[in-house]
Tab-separated table of C-alpha atoms and ligand atoms in Angstrom:
chain	number	residue	atom	x	y	z
A	1	MET	CA	4.895	-16.704	32.496
A	2	LYS	CA	3.355	-20.144	31.807
A	3	MET	CA	6.890	-21.751	32.792
A	4	ALA	CA	7.194	-19.571	35.782
A	5	CYS	CA	3.795	-20.261	36.806
A	6	SER	CA	4.200	-24.038	36.734
A	7	SER	CA	8.020	-24.517	37.635
A	8	LEU	CA	7.899	-23.262	40.955
A	9	SER	CA	8.265	-25.348	43.773
A	10	VAL	CA	6.612	-23.208	46.806
A	11	SER	CA	3.887	-23.553	49.556
A	12	VAL	CA	0.210	-24.119	48.356
A	13	GLN	CA	-0.240	-20.035	49.849
A	14	PHE	CA	2.623	-18.590	47.271
A	15	LYS	CA	1.595	-21.042	44.721
A	16	THR	CA	-1.925	-19.418	44.917
A	17	ILE	CA	-0.902	-16.134	45.192
A	18	LEU	CA	1.428	-16.435	42.015
A	19	LEU	CA	-1.578	-17.918	40.030
A	20	LEU	CA	-3.201	-14.990	41.299
A	21	VAL	CA	-0.658	-12.858	39.797
A	22	CYS	CA	-0.359	-14.618	36.525
A	23	VAL	CA	-4.273	-13.956	35.773
A	24	VAL	CA	-4.071	-10.557	36.301
A	25	VAL	CA	-1.287	-9.932	34.406
A	26	SER	CA	-2.692	-11.828	31.587
A	27	VAL	CA	-5.949	-10.067	31.832
A	28	SER	CA	-4.386	-7.314	31.989
A	29	ALA	CA	-2.406	-8.243	29.014
A	30	SER	CA	-5.668	-8.415	26.914
A	31	ALA	CA	-7.203	-5.589	28.061
A	32	ILE	CA	-4.006	-3.243	26.940
A	33	GLU	CA	-4.173	-5.138	23.480
A	34	GLN	CA	-7.913	-4.445	23.453
A	35	THR	CA	-7.801	-0.947	24.372
A	36	GLN	CA	-5.119	-0.275	21.822
A	37	THR	CA	-7.481	-1.571	19.095
A	38	GLN	CA	-10.441	0.439	20.336
A	39	THR	CA	-8.556	3.450	20.616
A	40	GLN	CA	-7.392	3.670	17.259
A	41	ARG	CA	-9.940	7.061	16.623
A	42	GLU	CA	-11.496	6.886	13.184
A	43	PHE	CA	-9.593	8.287	10.402
A	44	ASP	CA	-10.074	11.381	8.340
A	45	TYR	CA	-9.020	10.656	4.982
A	46	PHE	CA	-8.124	8.146	2.340
A	47	ALA	CA	-4.623	8.136	0.217
A	48	LEU	CA	-4.339	6.025	-2.617
A	49	ALA	CA	-0.689	5.381	-2.937
A	50	LEU	CA	0.878	4.153	-5.710
A	51	GLN	CA	4.440	3.074	-7.025
A	52	TRP	CA	5.843	3.388	-10.510
A	53	PRO	CA	7.683	0.173	-11.187
A	54	GLY	CA	10.427	2.247	-13.479
A	55	THR	CA	11.801	2.954	-10.298
A	56	PHE	CA	10.739	0.327	-8.043
A	57	CYS	CA	11.934	-2.134	-9.820
A	58	GLN	CA	15.698	-0.927	-10.572
A	59	ARG	CA	16.534	-2.627	-6.769
A	60	THR	CA	15.519	-5.907	-7.763
A	61	ARG	CA	18.104	-8.177	-6.844
A	62	TYR	CA	16.673	-11.687	-7.784
A	63	CYS	CA	13.145	-12.612	-8.666
A	64	CYS	CA	10.286	-15.010	-7.487
A	65	SER	CA	6.929	-15.652	-8.662
A	66	SER	CA	4.946	-13.229	-6.700
A	67	ASN	CA	7.356	-10.431	-7.947
A	68	ALA	CA	6.301	-8.146	-10.930
A	69	CYS	CA	9.089	-6.626	-11.517
A	70	CYS	CA	10.081	-9.942	-12.946
A	71	ARG	CA	7.264	-10.270	-15.875
A	72	ARG	CA	9.520	-8.996	-18.072
A	73	SER	CA	7.683	-8.123	-21.223
A	74	ASN	CA	4.669	-8.099	-19.250
A	75	ALA	CA	6.307	-5.970	-16.109
A	76	PRO	CA	3.862	-3.169	-15.304
A	77	THR	CA	4.741	0.409	-17.359
A	78	GLU	CA	2.158	2.187	-15.534
A	79	PHE	CA	1.691	3.360	-11.439
A	80	THR	CA	0.405	0.102	-9.593
A	81	ILE	CA	-1.469	-0.004	-6.425
A	82	HIS	CA	0.462	0.374	-3.029
A	83	GLY	CA	-2.282	0.381	-0.954
A	84	LEU	CA	-5.613	2.635	-0.167
A	85	TRP	CA	-4.755	3.969	3.188
A	86	PRO	CA	-6.717	5.640	5.857
A	87	ASP	CA	-4.656	8.587	7.118
A	88	TYR	CA	-5.219	11.484	9.674
A	89	ASN	CA	-4.468	15.250	9.247
A	90	ASP	CA	-1.922	15.478	11.334
A	91	GLY	CA	0.370	12.977	9.682
A	92	SER	CA	-0.365	9.913	11.653
A	93	TRP	CA	-2.012	6.397	10.322
A	94	PRO	CA	-3.862	4.111	12.365
A	95	ALA	CA	-2.713	0.629	12.064
A	96	CYS	CA	-3.870	-2.947	12.345
A	97	CYS	CA	-7.379	-2.139	13.617
A	98	THR	CA	-9.458	-5.469	13.965
A	99	ARG	CA	-8.552	-9.342	13.954
A	100	SER	CA	-9.255	-9.893	10.155
A	101	ASN	CA	-7.078	-11.971	9.380
A	102	PHE	CA	-6.048	-11.766	5.194
A	103	ASP	CA	-7.982	-14.670	3.255
A	104	GLU	CA	-7.221	-14.412	-0.244
A	105	LYS	CA	-10.698	-16.618	-1.222
A	106	LEU	CA	-12.408	-13.481	-0.263
A	107	ILE	CA	-10.723	-11.780	-3.209
A	108	SER	CA	-10.955	-14.404	-5.838
A	109	THR	CA	-12.969	-12.965	-8.492
A	110	LEU	CA	-10.586	-9.762	-8.349
A	111	HIS	CA	-7.417	-11.752	-8.020
A	112	ASP	CA	-6.265	-11.275	-11.745
A	113	ASP	CA	-6.970	-7.631	-11.552
A	114	LEU	CA	-4.707	-7.284	-8.383
A	115	GLU	CA	-2.376	-9.255	-10.271
A	116	LYS	CA	-1.831	-6.836	-13.017
A	117	TYR	CA	-2.979	-3.167	-10.899
A	118	TRP	CA	-2.096	-4.170	-7.310
A	119	PRO	CA	1.004	-6.354	-7.514
A	120	SER	CA	3.637	-6.982	-5.473
A	121	LEU	CA	7.190	-5.530	-6.693
A	122	SER	CA	8.781	-7.513	-4.298
A	123	CYS	CA	9.847	-10.781	-3.590
A	124	GLY	CA	9.915	-10.254	0.709
A	125	SER	CA	7.274	-11.611	2.688
A	126	PRO	CA	6.130	-8.346	4.739
A	127	SER	CA	4.783	-8.905	8.788
A	128	THR	CA	1.192	-8.948	9.077
A	129	CYS	CA	-0.421	-7.491	11.932
A	130	HIS	CA	-0.615	-10.824	14.778
A	131	GLY	CA	2.895	-11.661	14.240
A	132	GLY	CA	2.702	-13.239	11.065
A	133	LYS	CA	4.379	-13.035	7.408
A	134	GLY	CA	2.200	-12.805	4.436
A	135	SER	CA	1.383	-11.589	0.820
A	136	PHE	CA	1.843	-7.653	-0.110
A	137	TRP	CA	-2.397	-8.243	-0.362
A	138	ALA	CA	-2.117	-9.411	3.567
A	139	HIS	CA	-0.350	-6.622	4.467
A	140	GLU	CA	-1.701	-3.869	3.128
A	141	TRP	CA	-5.476	-5.317	4.283
A	142	GLU	CA	-4.733	-6.277	7.435
A	143	LYS	CA	-2.401	-3.158	8.322
A	144	HIS	CA	-4.467	-0.491	6.153
A	145	GLY	CA	-7.783	-2.070	5.268
A	146	THR	CA	-8.660	-2.932	9.061
A	147	CYS	CA	-8.858	0.709	9.672
A	148	SER	CA	-10.642	2.045	7.053
A	149	PHE	CA	-14.421	1.083	8.560
A	150	PRO	CA	-16.940	2.445	8.888
A	151	VAL	CA	-16.321	3.167	4.903
A	152	ILE	CA	-14.878	0.138	3.811
A	153	ARG	CA	-16.090	-2.849	5.637
A	154	ASP	CA	-14.594	-6.011	5.066
A	155	GLU	CA	-11.508	-7.217	2.646
A	156	TYR	CA	-13.468	-7.441	-0.519
A	157	ASN	CA	-14.553	-4.392	-0.483
A	158	TYR	CA	-11.088	-2.959	0.370
A	159	PHE	CA	-9.631	-4.087	-2.739
A	160	LEU	CA	-12.817	-3.904	-4.974
A	161	THR	CA	-12.297	-0.102	-3.626
A	162	GLY	CA	-9.146	0.181	-4.521
A	163	LEU	CA	-8.874	-1.013	-7.832
A	164	SER	CA	-12.313	1.405	-8.263
A	165	VAL	CA	-10.205	4.535	-7.662
A	166	TYR	CA	-7.234	3.572	-8.973
A	167	PHE	CA	-9.291	3.372	-12.545
A	168	LYS	CA	-11.253	6.493	-12.252
A	169	TYR	CA	-7.927	8.560	-11.645
A	170	ASN	CA	-6.318	7.443	-14.220
A	171	VAL	CA	-2.516	9.372	-12.880
A	172	THR	CA	-0.538	7.214	-15.865
A	173	GLN	CA	-2.629	8.283	-18.857
A	174	VAL	CA	-2.772	12.201	-16.928
A	175	LEU	CA	0.541	12.295	-17.099
A	176	GLU	CA	1.796	11.042	-20.754
A	177	ASP	CA	-0.993	13.293	-21.581
A	178	ALA	CA	0.425	16.610	-20.277
A	179	GLY	CA	3.627	15.016	-22.578
A	180	TYR	CA	5.450	13.135	-18.582
A	181	ILE	CA	6.453	9.590	-20.252
A	182	PRO	CA	8.637	7.386	-19.037
A	183	SER	CA	12.360	7.681	-20.103
A	184	ASN	CA	16.013	6.928	-18.822
A	185	THR	CA	17.176	10.087	-19.988
A	186	GLU	CA	14.045	13.624	-19.657
A	187	LYS	CA	13.946	15.057	-16.613
A	188	TYR	CA	10.465	16.786	-15.444
A	189	PRO	CA	9.821	19.491	-13.300
A	190	LEU	CA	8.279	18.175	-10.116
A	191	GLY	CA	5.868	21.383	-10.588
A	192	GLY	CA	4.618	20.621	-14.229
A	193	ILE	CA	3.836	17.268	-12.580
A	194	VAL	CA	1.932	18.047	-9.978
A	195	SER	CA	-0.185	21.110	-11.819
A	196	ALA	CA	-0.869	17.536	-14.572
A	197	ILE	CA	-2.752	16.006	-11.981
A	198	GLU	CA	-3.808	19.338	-9.920
A	199	ASN	CA	-5.412	20.181	-13.312
A	200	ALA	CA	-7.007	16.883	-14.072
A	201	PHE	CA	-8.418	15.936	-10.264
A	202	HIS	CA	-8.471	19.501	-8.511
A	203	ALA	CA	-6.298	18.158	-5.651
A	204	THR	CA	-2.824	18.156	-5.077
A	205	PRO	CA	-0.802	14.681	-4.764
A	206	LYS	CA	2.242	13.991	-3.071
A	207	LEU	CA	4.997	12.487	-4.372
A	208	VAL	CA	7.932	10.310	-2.847
A	209	CYS	CA	10.922	10.110	-4.792
A	210	SER	CA	14.206	7.498	-4.724
A	211	LYS	CA	16.942	9.115	-5.848
A	212	GLY	CA	15.871	11.763	-8.014
A	213	SER	CA	13.481	9.153	-9.114
A	214	VAL	CA	9.601	9.102	-8.772
A	215	GLU	CA	8.962	6.250	-6.677
A	216	GLU	CA	5.632	6.949	-5.553
A	217	LEU	CA	2.460	9.238	-6.038
A	218	HIS	CA	-0.224	9.484	-3.359
A	219	LEU	CA	-3.550	10.996	-4.406
A	220	CYS	CA	-5.923	11.533	-1.462
A	221	PHE	CA	-9.742	11.928	-0.729
A	222	TYR	CA	-12.136	12.726	1.644
A	223	LYS	CA	-14.470	9.585	2.820
A	224	ASP	CA	-17.205	9.903	0.082
A	225	PHE	CA	-14.004	9.696	-2.172
A	226	LYS	CA	-13.778	12.878	-3.462
A	227	PRO	CA	-10.348	14.366	-4.354
A	228	ARG	CA	-8.765	16.693	-1.583
A	229	ASP	CA	-5.047	17.683	-1.343
A	230	CYS	CA	-2.568	15.273	0.259
A	231	VAL	CA	-0.818	17.987	2.067
A	232	VAL	CA	-2.321	20.802	4.283
A	233	GLY	CA	-0.472	24.193	4.711
A	234	SER	CA	0.442	26.736	2.051
A	235	SER	CA	3.643	26.004	0.912
A	236	ARG	CA	3.087	22.224	-0.626
A	237	LEU	CA	5.325	21.914	-3.239
A	238	ASN	CA	8.204	23.628	-1.304
A	239	ASP	CA	6.980	20.146	1.492
A	240	MET	CA	7.883	17.930	-1.188
A	241	VAL	CA	10.756	19.360	-2.168
A	242	SER	CA	12.373	19.516	1.584
A	243	SER	CA	10.664	16.050	3.130
A	244	LYS	CA	12.878	13.817	3.731
A	245	SER	CA	12.103	11.138	1.214
A	246	SER	CA	11.914	14.176	-0.644
A	247	CYS	CA	11.637	15.012	-4.836
A	248	PRO	CA	14.205	17.101	-6.154
A	249	ARG	CA	13.006	20.241	-8.335
A	250	TYR	CA	13.518	18.018	-11.586
A	251	VAL	CA	12.767	14.852	-11.366
A	252	SER	CA	12.905	11.492	-13.700
A	253	LEU	CA	10.389	8.842	-14.258
A	254	PRO	CA	12.075	5.773	-15.887
A	255	ALA	CA	11.481	3.659	-17.847
A	256	TYR	CA	11.120	-0.073	-16.768
A	257	VAL	CA	14.060	-1.436	-18.274
A	258	SER	CA	13.927	-5.419	-18.314
A	259	LEU	CA	15.807	-7.627	-15.719
A	260	GLY	CA	17.767	-9.707	-17.426
A	261	LEU	CA	18.476	-13.627	-16.685
A	262	ASP	CA	22.305	-12.522	-15.844
A	263	ARG	CA	20.880	-10.904	-12.920
A	264	VAL	CA	18.303	-13.617	-11.630
A	265	LYS	CA	19.929	-15.445	-8.832
A	266	ALA	CA	17.183	-17.460	-7.602
A	267	PRO	CA	15.003	-20.062	-9.653
A	268	PHE	CA	12.792	-18.030	-11.733
A	269	HIS	CA	9.110	-18.672	-12.216
A	270	TRP	CA	7.379	-17.123	-15.292
A	271	MET	CA	4.255	-15.452	-14.281
A	272	PRO	CA	0.820	-16.515	-16.321
A	273	ASP	CA	0.483	-13.396	-19.389
A	274	ILE	CA	-3.151	-12.146	-17.415
A	275	VAL	CA	-5.153	-11.127	-20.179
A	276	LEU	CA	-7.585	-8.402	-18.517
A	277	LYS	CA	-11.101	-7.428	-20.610
A	278	GLY	CA	-13.873	-5.291	-19.907
A	279	LEU	CA	-12.330	-2.749	-16.914
A	280	GLY	CA	-13.972	0.566	-17.635
A	281	SER	CA	-16.993	-0.866	-16.845
A	282	LYS	CA	-16.892	-3.331	-14.115
A	283	TYR	CA	-15.613	-1.049	-11.727
A	284	VAL	CA	-17.914	1.923	-11.314
A	285	LEU	CA	-17.360	4.641	-7.920
B	301	5GP	P1	3.385	-0.622	3.883
B	301	5GP	O1	4.289	0.868	3.146
B	301	5GP	O2	2.085	-0.572	2.795
B	301	5GP	O3	3.223	-0.203	5.291
B	301	5GP	O4	4.356	-1.531	3.873
B	301	5GP	C1	4.830	-2.480	2.903
B	301	5GP	C2	5.312	-3.542	3.258
B	301	5GP	O5	5.330	-4.194	2.148
B	301	5GP	C3	6.748	-3.413	3.237
B	301	5GP	O6	7.020	-4.649	3.981
B	301	5GP	C4	7.525	-4.227	1.809
B	301	5GP	O7	8.486	-4.633	2.337
B	301	5GP	C5	6.207	-4.913	1.753
B	301	5GP	N1	6.215	-4.833	-0.131
B	301	5GP	C6	5.772	-6.165	-0.501
B	301	5GP	N2	5.695	-5.604	-1.771
B	301	5GP	C7	5.917	-4.142	-1.757
B	301	5GP	C8	6.117	-3.516	-3.329
B	301	5GP	O8	5.308	-3.436	-4.340
B	301	5GP	N3	5.463	-1.860	-2.910
B	301	5GP	C9	6.238	-1.954	-1.493
B	301	5GP	N4	6.288	-0.323	-1.510
B	301	5GP	N5	6.023	-3.129	-0.549
B	301	5GP	C10	6.027	-4.091	-0.396
């Protein structure tokens, strides 16, 4: 638009009209952007989306320092956090609600815990909200975190809350206690996994599968972080079985298989071994 406005050689009168049009167009463009930001209504509930590394890491084709699947013996073997998502009851969600760009310095005190419990399981640089690319954390904050207002008001509290909810509702432990342990040979009844979570947290989770393996498990919460059902409706298990990213009635929970060096096509950087202490008391909801 700038080029078109400046390069035309026309009469002064026409130039003036053109300039006016340019101003009106750019003002209304920013007005539309603002309206879009402002019209995202407040969300209804939170979903804590967890991912299962044993399934996700099977897709790793090359390694990089940001991909926790590449940590071999230090790779995660429990559910890790994908994101804390503000959602609407109708199945949609708000996204990119403010212009608050991710700033890693703001979460430096949480860094080690995030590396361990909220790592990226991919080497890609996801898009951020305003035309850029960033880390997995930048993506999660800008796309989802900025929409969690007024319950969560800033980046630090977004990640702190995610970790706190994760530690309070330990899905991996609940499944292990119920006998659902990582295995590359066993298949487990989907209904059994759902029941184990329901018995522990009194709310129904949502499961997402990939080729018959559990890839994600979502726990849902009211805005005061009391557990609630993720799927609203009568046939919850049927919904999970019939939807597109659906799970079969028997699912696997694959064990993490260390990536052999023969599969590594890019320069390989080891991540430092992160030692975490005293987490139990650090995150209290
Ligand atoms: P979301 O599902 O949160 O809207 O988008 C996730 C984005 O982050 C995708 O662009 C995906 O490629 C990227 N990404 C980076 N690391 C991970 C990861 O560990 N898990 C998932 N699900 N996405 C990741």
